Tab-separated table of N, CA and C in Angstrom:
chain	number	residue	atom	x	y	z
A	2	ALA	N	-17.443	1.861	6.650
A	2	ALA	CA	-17.999	1.148	7.592
A	2	ALA	C	-16.790	1.025	8.052
A	3	GLY	N	-15.274	1.616	7.111
A	3	GLY	CA	-13.987	1.254	7.476
A	3	GLY	C	-14.060	2.174	8.737
A	4	LEU	N	-14.442	3.358	8.788
A	4	LEU	CA	-14.352	4.633	9.374
A	4	LEU	C	-14.768	4.212	10.712
A	5	CYS	N	-15.700	3.542	10.951
A	5	CYS	CA	-15.885	3.274	12.312
A	5	CYS	C	-16.247	1.891	13.057
A	6	HIS	N	-15.730	1.120	12.602
A	6	HIS	CA	-14.956	-0.431	12.730
A	6	HIS	C	-13.768	-0.480	13.766
A	7	SER	N	-13.596	-0.336	14.837
A	7	SER	CA	-12.277	0.196	15.403
A	7	SER	C	-10.813	-1.093	14.833
A	8	ASN	N	-11.192	-2.118	14.438
A	8	ASN	CA	-10.488	-3.233	13.947
A	8	ASN	C	-9.904	-3.187	12.471
A	9	SER	N	-10.515	-1.849	11.706
A	9	SER	CA	-10.342	-1.476	10.328
A	9	SER	C	-9.003	-1.243	10.074
A	10	TYR	N	-8.462	-0.964	8.748
A	10	TYR	CA	-7.449	0.173	8.382
A	10	TYR	C	-8.237	0.562	7.574
A	11	VAL	N	-8.190	2.308	6.812
A	11	VAL	CA	-8.305	2.799	6.550
A	11	VAL	C	-7.670	3.524	5.386
A	12	GLU	N	-7.712	2.833	4.524
A	12	GLU	CA	-6.541	2.903	3.198
A	12	GLU	C	-6.906	4.040	2.714
A	13	MET	N	-5.494	5.621	2.327
A	13	MET	CA	-6.312	6.871	1.273
A	13	MET	C	-5.207	7.185	0.527
A	14	ILE	N	-5.399	7.757	-0.893
A	14	ILE	CA	-4.969	7.767	-1.671
A	14	ILE	C	-4.642	9.698	-1.415
A	15	ALA	N	-3.845	10.279	-0.770
A	15	ALA	CA	-3.645	11.488	-0.917
A	15	ALA	C	-2.668	12.277	-1.623
A	16	ASP	N	-3.727	12.567	-3.036
A	16	ASP	CA	-3.069	12.896	-3.981
A	16	ASP	C	-4.281	14.453	-4.783
A	17	GLY	N	-5.214	14.451	-3.709
A	17	GLY	CA	-6.095	15.000	-4.447
A	17	GLY	C	-7.083	15.106	-5.504
A	18	HIS	N	-7.020	13.791	-5.773
A	18	HIS	CA	-7.797	14.000	-6.751
A	18	HIS	C	-8.842	12.384	-6.587
A	19	HIS	N	-8.181	11.375	-6.031
A	19	HIS	CA	-8.793	10.127	-5.522
A	19	HIS	C	-9.695	10.621	-4.330
A	20	VAL	N	-8.989	11.270	-3.701
A	20	VAL	CA	-9.785	11.856	-2.153
A	20	VAL	C	-9.342	13.440	-2.260
A	21	HIS	N	-10.543	13.932	-1.691
A	21	HIS	CA	-10.109	15.460	-1.535
A	21	HIS	C	-10.242	15.430	-0.014
A	22	PRO	N	-8.802	16.692	0.409
A	22	PRO	CA	-8.204	16.926	1.554
A	22	PRO	C	-8.743	16.836	2.073
A	23	THR	N	-10.235	17.843	2.493
A	23	THR	CA	-11.131	17.625	3.374
A	23	THR	C	-11.933	16.047	4.155
A	24	ALA	N	-11.456	15.380	2.773
A	24	ALA	CA	-12.625	13.901	3.478
A	24	ALA	C	-11.205	13.350	3.725
A	25	ILE	N	-10.180	13.455	3.947
A	25	ILE	CA	-9.005	12.885	4.240
A	25	ILE	C	-8.951	13.541	6.054
A	26	ASP	N	-9.289	14.961	5.968
A	26	ASP	CA	-9.680	15.017	7.384
A	26	ASP	C	-10.676	14.616	8.001
A	27	VAL	N	-11.640	13.978	7.439
A	27	VAL	CA	-12.719	13.326	7.973
A	27	VAL	C	-12.732	11.898	8.524
A	28	ALA	N	-11.671	11.746	7.542
A	28	ALA	CA	-11.569	10.340	7.886
A	28	ALA	C	-10.778	10.112	8.988
A	29	TYR	N	-9.399	11.041	9.180
A	29	TYR	CA	-8.983	10.581	9.739
A	29	TYR	C	-9.102	11.063	11.278
A	30	ARG	N	-10.124	11.899	10.941
A	30	ARG	CA	-10.866	12.363	12.623
A	30	ARG	C	-11.585	11.224	13.501
A	31	CYS	N	-12.532	10.399	12.208
A	31	CYS	CA	-13.368	9.413	12.697
A	31	CYS	C	-11.983	8.183	13.141
A	32	CYS	N	-11.024	7.999	11.851
A	32	CYS	CA	-10.093	6.681	12.128
A	32	CYS	C	-9.012	7.172	13.193
A	33	GLY	N	-8.293	8.015	13.034
A	33	GLY	CA	-7.304	8.714	13.921
A	33	GLY	C	-5.859	7.476	13.286
A	34	GLU	N	-5.301	6.818	14.263
A	34	GLU	CA	-4.022	5.704	13.626
A	34	GLU	C	-4.577	4.956	12.823
A	35	ARG	N	-5.973	4.195	12.335
A	35	ARG	CA	-5.686	3.184	11.229
A	35	ARG	C	-6.096	4.010	10.529
A	36	LEU	N	-5.832	5.413	9.795
A	36	LEU	CA	-5.722	5.797	8.273
A	36	LEU	C	-4.108	5.723	7.448
A	37	THR	N	-4.349	4.659	6.949
A	37	THR	CA	-3.010	4.636	6.224
A	37	THR	C	-2.733	4.777	4.742
A	38	LEU	N	-1.403	5.426	4.533
A	38	LEU	CA	-1.191	5.729	3.172
A	38	LEU	C	-0.867	5.179	2.586
A	39	ILE	N	-1.753	5.441	1.646
A	39	ILE	CA	-1.003	4.273	-0.015
A	39	ILE	C	-1.555	4.984	-1.115
A	40	THR	N	-0.892	4.715	-2.580
A	40	THR	CA	-0.628	5.812	-3.522
A	40	THR	C	-1.269	5.153	-4.657
A	41	ASP	N	-1.493	3.413	-4.468
A	41	ASP	CA	-2.262	3.184	-6.419
A	41	ASP	C	-1.080	3.368	-7.365
A	42	ALA	N	0.034	3.808	-7.056
A	42	ALA	CA	0.803	3.693	-8.025
A	42	ALA	C	0.891	3.302	-9.308
A	43	MET	N	1.031	3.410	-10.609
A	43	MET	CA	0.963	2.552	-11.864
A	43	MET	C	2.548	3.651	-12.487
A	44	GLN	N	2.530	3.002	-13.640
A	44	GLN	CA	4.070	2.695	-14.257
A	44	GLN	C	4.736	4.124	-14.470
A	45	ALA	N	3.689	5.240	-14.468
A	45	ALA	CA	3.413	6.359	-14.780
A	45	ALA	C	4.461	7.281	-13.680
A	46	ALA	N	3.676	6.468	-12.387
A	46	ALA	CA	4.802	7.132	-11.039
A	46	ALA	C	6.085	7.901	-11.339
A	47	GLY	N	5.961	9.540	-11.580
A	47	GLY	CA	7.746	9.838	-11.871
A	47	GLY	C	8.038	10.140	-13.288
A	48	MET	N	6.897	9.371	-14.022
A	48	MET	CA	7.299	9.831	-14.561
A	48	MET	C	6.552	11.266	-15.794
A	49	PRO	N	7.143	11.842	-17.213
A	49	PRO	CA	5.928	12.998	-17.268
A	49	PRO	C	4.633	12.481	-18.095
A	50	ASP	N	3.957	13.490	-18.285
A	50	ASP	CA	2.815	13.254	-18.931
A	50	ASP	C	2.917	12.616	-20.463
A	51	GLY	N	1.696	11.404	-20.607
A	51	GLY	CA	1.691	10.696	-22.109
A	51	GLY	C	0.753	9.976	-21.434
A	52	GLN	N	1.206	9.378	-22.697
A	52	GLN	CA	-0.008	8.053	-23.366
A	52	GLN	C	0.937	6.354	-22.134
A	53	TYR	N	0.587	5.490	-21.298
A	53	TYR	CA	0.751	4.368	-20.906
A	53	TYR	C	0.480	3.240	-20.621
A	54	GLN	N	0.544	2.885	-20.577
A	54	GLN	CA	0.026	1.141	-20.220
A	54	GLN	C	-0.445	0.793	-18.912
A	55	LEU	N	-1.798	0.079	-18.267
A	55	LEU	CA	-2.366	-0.060	-17.435
A	55	LEU	C	-2.765	-1.218	-17.960
A	56	GLY	N	-2.034	-2.784	-17.508
A	56	GLY	CA	-2.431	-3.696	-17.969
A	56	GLY	C	-2.749	-4.047	-19.226
A	57	GLU	N	-4.467	-4.118	-19.623
A	57	GLU	CA	-4.684	-4.422	-21.001
A	57	GLU	C	-5.376	-2.565	-21.241
A	58	TYR	N	-5.298	-1.751	-20.577
A	58	TYR	CA	-5.622	-0.570	-20.911
A	58	TYR	C	-5.117	0.601	-21.515
A	59	GLN	N	-5.114	1.123	-21.964
A	59	GLN	CA	-3.836	2.729	-22.486
A	59	GLN	C	-4.625	3.454	-21.601
A	60	VAL	N	-3.910	4.394	-20.909
A	60	VAL	CA	-4.130	5.164	-20.057
A	60	VAL	C	-3.204	6.463	-20.116
A	61	ASN	N	-3.850	7.667	-19.847
A	61	ASN	CA	-3.126	9.298	-20.016
A	61	ASN	C	-3.464	9.988	-19.016
A	62	VAL	N	-2.144	10.023	-18.787
A	62	VAL	CA	-1.412	11.122	-17.239
A	62	VAL	C	-1.539	12.549	-18.480
A	63	VAL	N	-2.157	13.451	-17.891
A	63	VAL	CA	-2.581	15.296	-17.669
A	63	VAL	C	-2.090	15.863	-16.313
A	64	GLU	N	-1.071	16.189	-15.806
A	64	GLU	CA	-0.693	16.820	-14.886
A	64	GLU	C	-0.955	15.910	-13.826
A	65	GLY	N	-0.146	15.255	-14.158
A	65	GLY	CA	0.045	13.913	-12.977
A	65	GLY	C	-0.509	13.094	-12.690
A	66	VAL	N	-2.241	13.115	-13.427
A	66	VAL	CA	-3.831	12.207	-12.948
A	66	VAL	C	-3.659	11.688	-13.806
A	67	VAL	N	-3.803	10.199	-13.536
A	67	VAL	CA	-4.189	9.074	-14.451
A	67	VAL	C	-5.404	9.059	-14.967
A	68	ARG	N	-5.936	8.890	-16.223
A	68	ARG	CA	-7.778	8.856	-16.344
A	68	ARG	C	-7.636	8.131	-17.763
A	69	THR	N	-8.509	7.310	-18.016
A	69	THR	CA	-9.023	6.093	-19.177
A	69	THR	C	-9.671	6.989	-19.776
A	70	ASP	N	-9.597	6.928	-21.141
A	70	ASP	CA	-9.990	7.235	-22.556
A	70	ASP	C	-11.329	8.011	-21.774
A	71	ALA	N	-12.023	7.183	-21.211
A	71	ALA	CA	-13.173	7.596	-20.783
A	71	ALA	C	-13.576	8.519	-19.707
A	72	GLY	N	-12.262	8.927	-19.270
A	72	GLY	CA	-12.078	9.772	-18.172
A	72	GLY	C	-12.227	9.402	-16.319
A	73	GLY	N	-12.435	8.064	-16.428
A	73	GLY	CA	-12.431	7.745	-15.205
A	73	GLY	C	-11.015	7.534	-14.005
A	74	LEU	N	-10.656	7.983	-13.453
A	74	LEU	CA	-9.244	7.660	-12.760
A	74	LEU	C	-8.896	6.187	-12.838
A	75	ALA	N	-7.629	5.930	-13.311
A	75	ALA	CA	-6.839	4.755	-13.307
A	75	ALA	C	-5.644	4.608	-12.680
A	76	GLY	N	-5.680	4.584	-10.844
A	76	GLY	CA	-4.375	4.268	-10.728
A	76	GLY	C	-3.814	5.916	-10.253
A	77	SER	N	-2.512	5.988	-10.172
A	77	SER	CA	-2.241	7.518	-9.963
A	77	SER	C	-0.480	6.991	-9.901
A	78	THR	N	-0.123	8.572	-10.196
A	78	THR	CA	1.122	8.756	-10.412
A	78	THR	C	2.142	9.294	-8.901
A	79	LEU	N	1.164	8.870	-7.887
A	79	LEU	CA	1.959	9.591	-6.718
A	79	LEU	C	2.583	8.566	-6.195
A	80	ILE	N	4.099	9.373	-5.239
A	80	ILE	CA	4.678	8.071	-4.698
A	80	ILE	C	4.575	8.727	-3.167
A	81	LEU	N	5.015	7.785	-2.736
A	81	LEU	CA	4.258	8.340	-1.462
A	81	LEU	C	4.731	9.235	-0.373
A	82	LYS	N	5.951	9.270	-0.337
A	82	LYS	CA	6.539	10.358	0.263
A	82	LYS	C	5.618	11.868	0.465
A	83	ASN	N	5.201	12.204	-1.156
A	83	ASN	CA	4.059	13.084	-1.499
A	83	ASN	C	3.048	13.185	-0.722
A	84	ALA	N	2.607	11.550	-0.463
A	84	ALA	CA	1.275	11.886	0.252
A	84	ALA	C	1.341	11.562	1.680
A	85	VAL	N	3.308	11.806	1.684
A	85	VAL	CA	3.090	12.475	3.416
A	85	VAL	C	2.689	13.384	3.755
A	86	PHE	N	3.993	14.790	2.566
A	86	PHE	CA	3.830	16.131	2.960
A	86	PHE	C	2.152	16.013	2.433
A	87	ASN	N	1.373	15.831	1.602
A	87	ASN	CA	0.399	15.935	1.691
A	87	ASN	C	-1.133	16.113	2.633
A	88	LEU	N	-0.578	15.226	3.418
A	88	LEU	CA	-0.954	14.791	4.781
A	88	LEU	C	-0.803	15.735	5.431
A	89	SER	N	0.486	15.982	5.815
A	89	SER	CA	1.030	17.040	6.880
A	89	SER	C	-0.008	18.368	6.978
A	90	ASN	N	0.622	18.943	5.021
A	90	ASN	CA	0.027	20.179	5.221
A	90	ASN	C	-1.934	20.345	4.894
A	91	TRP	N	-2.324	19.154	4.229
A	91	TRP	CA	-3.472	19.221	4.596
A	91	TRP	C	-4.303	19.587	5.764
A	92	LEU	N	-3.741	18.419	6.883
A	92	LEU	CA	-4.101	18.254	7.914
A	92	LEU	C	-3.370	19.086	9.246
A	93	ASN	N	-2.545	19.577	9.126
A	93	ASN	CA	-1.584	20.962	9.529
A	93	ASN	C	-1.272	19.953	10.750
A	94	MET	N	-1.021	18.554	10.561
A	94	MET	CA	-0.323	17.413	11.265
A	94	MET	C	0.826	17.103	11.104
A	95	PRO	N	1.517	17.385	12.314
A	95	PRO	CA	3.287	17.455	12.260
A	95	PRO	C	3.479	16.318	11.503
A	96	LEU	N	4.681	16.378	10.538
A	96	LEU	CA	5.433	15.840	9.862
A	96	LEU	C	5.364	14.448	10.462
A	97	GLU	N	6.156	14.113	11.337
A	97	GLU	CA	6.182	13.238	11.653
A	97	GLU	C	5.526	12.159	12.576
A	98	ASN	N	4.136	12.589	12.533
A	98	ASN	CA	3.211	12.024	12.139
A	98	ASN	C	2.529	11.174	11.267
A	99	ALA	N	2.481	12.323	10.132
A	99	ALA	CA	1.900	11.970	8.804
A	99	ALA	C	2.444	10.814	8.546
A	100	TRP	N	4.205	10.838	8.128
A	100	TRP	CA	4.949	9.791	8.043
A	100	TRP	C	4.711	8.515	8.790
A	101	LEU	N	4.595	8.783	10.152
A	101	LEU	CA	3.679	6.675	10.699
A	101	LEU	C	2.522	6.451	9.998
A	102	ARG	N	1.289	7.456	9.427
A	102	ARG	CA	0.512	6.964	8.309
A	102	ARG	C	1.386	5.998	6.845
A	103	ALA	N	1.916	6.039	6.910
A	103	ALA	CA	2.719	5.396	5.869
A	103	ALA	C	3.943	4.334	6.222
A	104	SER	N	3.956	4.419	7.407
A	104	SER	CA	4.860	3.514	8.232
A	104	SER	C	3.818	2.109	8.943
A	105	LEU	N	4.289	2.980	10.373
A	105	LEU	CA	3.949	2.161	11.630
A	105	LEU	C	2.758	1.856	11.084
A	106	THR	N	1.527	2.549	10.650
A	106	THR	CA	0.382	1.611	10.738
A	106	THR	C	0.012	0.838	9.465
A	107	PRO	N	0.645	0.833	8.515
A	107	PRO	CA	0.985	-0.234	7.451
A	107	PRO	C	1.601	-1.823	8.412
A	108	ALA	N	2.281	-1.521	8.930
A	108	ALA	CA	3.502	-2.137	9.507
A	108	ALA	C	2.709	-3.542	10.256
A	109	LYS	N	1.198	-2.233	11.304
A	109	LYS	CA	0.446	-2.498	12.384
A	109	LYS	C	-0.977	-3.347	11.923
A	110	SER	N	-1.085	-2.925	10.664
A	110	SER	CA	-2.210	-3.480	9.658
A	110	SER	C	-1.598	-5.194	9.522
A	111	LEU	N	-0.606	-5.437	9.446
A	111	LEU	CA	0.070	-6.575	8.547
A	111	LEU	C	0.874	-7.277	9.678
A	112	GLY	N	0.497	-6.906	11.154
A	112	GLY	CA	1.071	-7.484	12.664
A	112	GLY	C	2.578	-7.588	12.064
A	113	ILE	N	3.186	-6.928	11.805
A	113	ILE	CA	4.695	-6.802	11.064
A	113	ILE	C	5.144	-5.567	12.329
A	114	GLU	N	4.447	-5.094	13.033
A	114	GLU	CA	5.046	-3.511	13.634
A	114	GLU	C	6.373	-4.365	14.640
A	115	HIS	N	6.106	-5.108	15.104
A	115	HIS	CA	7.467	-5.258	15.543
A	115	HIS	C	8.911	-5.512	14.786
A	116	GLU	N	9.295	-5.641	13.850
A	116	GLU	CA	9.783	-5.792	12.983
A	116	GLU	C	9.917	-4.752	11.848
A	117	LEU	N	8.978	-3.178	11.311
A	117	LEU	CA	8.681	-2.526	10.771
A	117	LEU	C	8.178	-1.899	11.287
A	118	GLY	N	7.982	-0.251	10.546
A	118	GLY	CA	7.624	0.883	10.583
A	118	GLY	C	8.042	1.777	11.656
A	119	SER	N	8.727	1.716	12.419
A	119	SER	CA	9.638	2.999	13.058
A	119	SER	C	11.394	2.384	13.739
A	120	LEU	N	11.541	3.666	14.002
A	120	LEU	CA	12.880	2.901	13.911
A	120	LEU	C	13.237	2.371	15.658
A	121	ALA	N	13.494	1.553	16.089
A	121	ALA	CA	13.836	0.914	17.341
A	121	ALA	C	14.585	0.046	17.828
A	122	VAL	N	15.323	-0.451	18.609
A	122	VAL	CA	16.162	-1.206	18.908
A	122	VAL	C	15.798	-2.508	18.526
A	123	GLY	N	15.996	-3.357	17.650
A	123	GLY	CA	15.514	-4.648	17.262
A	123	GLY	C	15.324	-4.738	16.108
A	124	LYS	N	14.793	-3.601	15.729
A	124	LYS	CA	13.853	-3.501	14.566
A	124	LYS	C	14.640	-3.600	12.972
A	125	LYS	N	13.974	-3.639	11.885
A	125	LYS	CA	15.084	-3.901	11.107
A	125	LYS	C	14.886	-2.059	10.897
A	126	ALA	N	16.352	-1.375	10.324
A	126	ALA	CA	16.286	-0.497	9.976
A	126	ALA	C	16.090	0.155	8.630
A	127	SER	N	14.910	0.119	8.165
A	127	SER	CA	14.835	0.605	6.462
A	127	SER	C	13.935	1.690	6.932
A	128	MET	N	14.523	2.793	5.956
A	128	MET	CA	14.689	3.923	5.981
A	128	MET	C	14.791	4.705	5.208
A	129	VAL	N	14.599	6.048	5.206
A	129	VAL	CA	14.860	7.300	4.295
A	129	VAL	C	15.127	8.888	4.617
A	130	ALA	N	16.523	9.315	4.600
A	130	ALA	CA	17.068	10.409	4.649
A	130	ALA	C	16.697	11.790	3.979
A	131	LEU	N	16.086	12.946	4.212
A	131	LEU	CA	15.465	13.635	2.862
A	131	LEU	C	16.405	14.923	2.857
A	132	SER	N	16.477	15.601	2.177
A	132	SER	CA	16.866	16.888	1.947
A	132	SER	C	15.997	17.857	2.748
A	133	SER	N	16.555	18.448	3.775
A	133	SER	CA	15.668	19.533	4.878
A	133	SER	C	15.157	20.539	3.791
A	134	ASN	N	15.401	21.147	2.777
A	134	ASN	CA	15.064	22.305	2.092
A	134	ASN	C	14.080	21.530	1.013
A	135	SER	N	14.757	20.679	-0.100
A	135	SER	CA	13.939	20.034	-1.191
A	135	SER	C	12.682	18.872	-0.509
A	136	HIS	N	12.930	18.371	-0.271
A	136	HIS	CA	12.245	17.147	0.599
A	136	HIS	C	13.104	15.729	-0.859
A	137	GLN	N	14.348	15.727	-0.933
A	137	GLN	CA	14.866	14.833	-2.140
A	137	GLN	C	14.931	13.824	-1.527
A	138	VAL	N	15.200	12.653	-2.323
A	138	VAL	CA	15.678	11.463	-1.061
A	138	VAL	C	17.110	11.577	-1.189
A	139	GLU	N	17.633	11.673	-0.504
A	139	GLU	CA	19.121	11.745	-0.545
A	139	GLU	C	20.414	10.577	-0.193
A	140	GLN	N	18.996	9.351	1.206
A	140	GLN	CA	20.071	8.051	0.908
A	140	GLN	C	18.748	7.019	1.512
A	141	THR	N	18.775	6.405	0.685
A	141	THR	CA	18.006	4.785	1.484
A	141	THR	C	18.972	3.219	2.250
A	142	TRP	N	18.368	2.997	3.207
A	142	TRP	CA	18.495	1.865	4.400
A	142	TRP	C	17.575	0.699	3.801
A	143	ALA	N	18.391	-0.510	3.846
A	143	ALA	CA	17.045	-1.731	3.982
A	143	ALA	C	17.807	-2.537	4.174
A	144	ASN	N	16.892	-3.028	5.722
A	144	ASN	CA	17.778	-3.517	6.758
A	144	ASN	C	18.980	-3.391	7.707
A	145	GLY	N	18.626	-1.918	7.383
A	145	GLY	CA	20.340	-1.199	7.820
A	145	GLY	C	21.276	-1.198	7.802
A	146	VAL	N	20.701	-1.685	5.782
A	146	VAL	CA	22.379	-1.557	4.804
A	146	VAL	C	21.716	-0.602	3.828
A	147	LEU	N	22.456	0.684	3.739
A	147	LEU	CA	22.655	1.757	2.898
A	147	LEU	C	22.900	1.174	1.441
A	148	VAL	N	21.661	1.859	0.604
A	148	VAL	CA	21.215	1.031	-0.711
A	148	VAL	C	21.301	1.871	-1.645
A	149	TYR	N	20.644	3.256	-0.675
A	149	TYR	CA	20.826	3.939	-1.974
A	149	TYR	C	21.415	5.274	-1.733
A	150	SER	N	22.651	6.286	-2.413
A	150	SER	CA	22.710	7.694	-1.721
A	150	SER	C	23.098	8.391	-3.185
A	151	ARG	N	22.463	9.566	-2.946
A	151	ARG	CA	22.508	10.728	-3.791
A	151	ARG	C	23.710	11.083	-4.364
């Protein structure tokens, strides 16, 4: 229903486990700029494989995939920049367009696109700078203030 309704924003976990890349392609073809990248990340994001607590449940992370003891998916370890790169690669989409699915689209869905989601005069300058070769976060700004530098 979200793919067809022009006022719906469609959230996708672009990790290749929750939603197949081809299904993400279909979703993007249906909803275009309403496609919103999310992570559903839990505390194991960025951590090594092992056992973690998710609320009252113990979950297992194997090769970055979070599963319950019964084998069901339980959150993810996806970080948003990786979702952006996945979307760009899977859909052969320019990287700057994929970034908008993780920045401007969520801002639009919240009605705050006049403040956040892209860089423009009068907006809050919240952004990251990535290295060109390894895509590591080099610097982060929040509201125009440098808050992290590698």
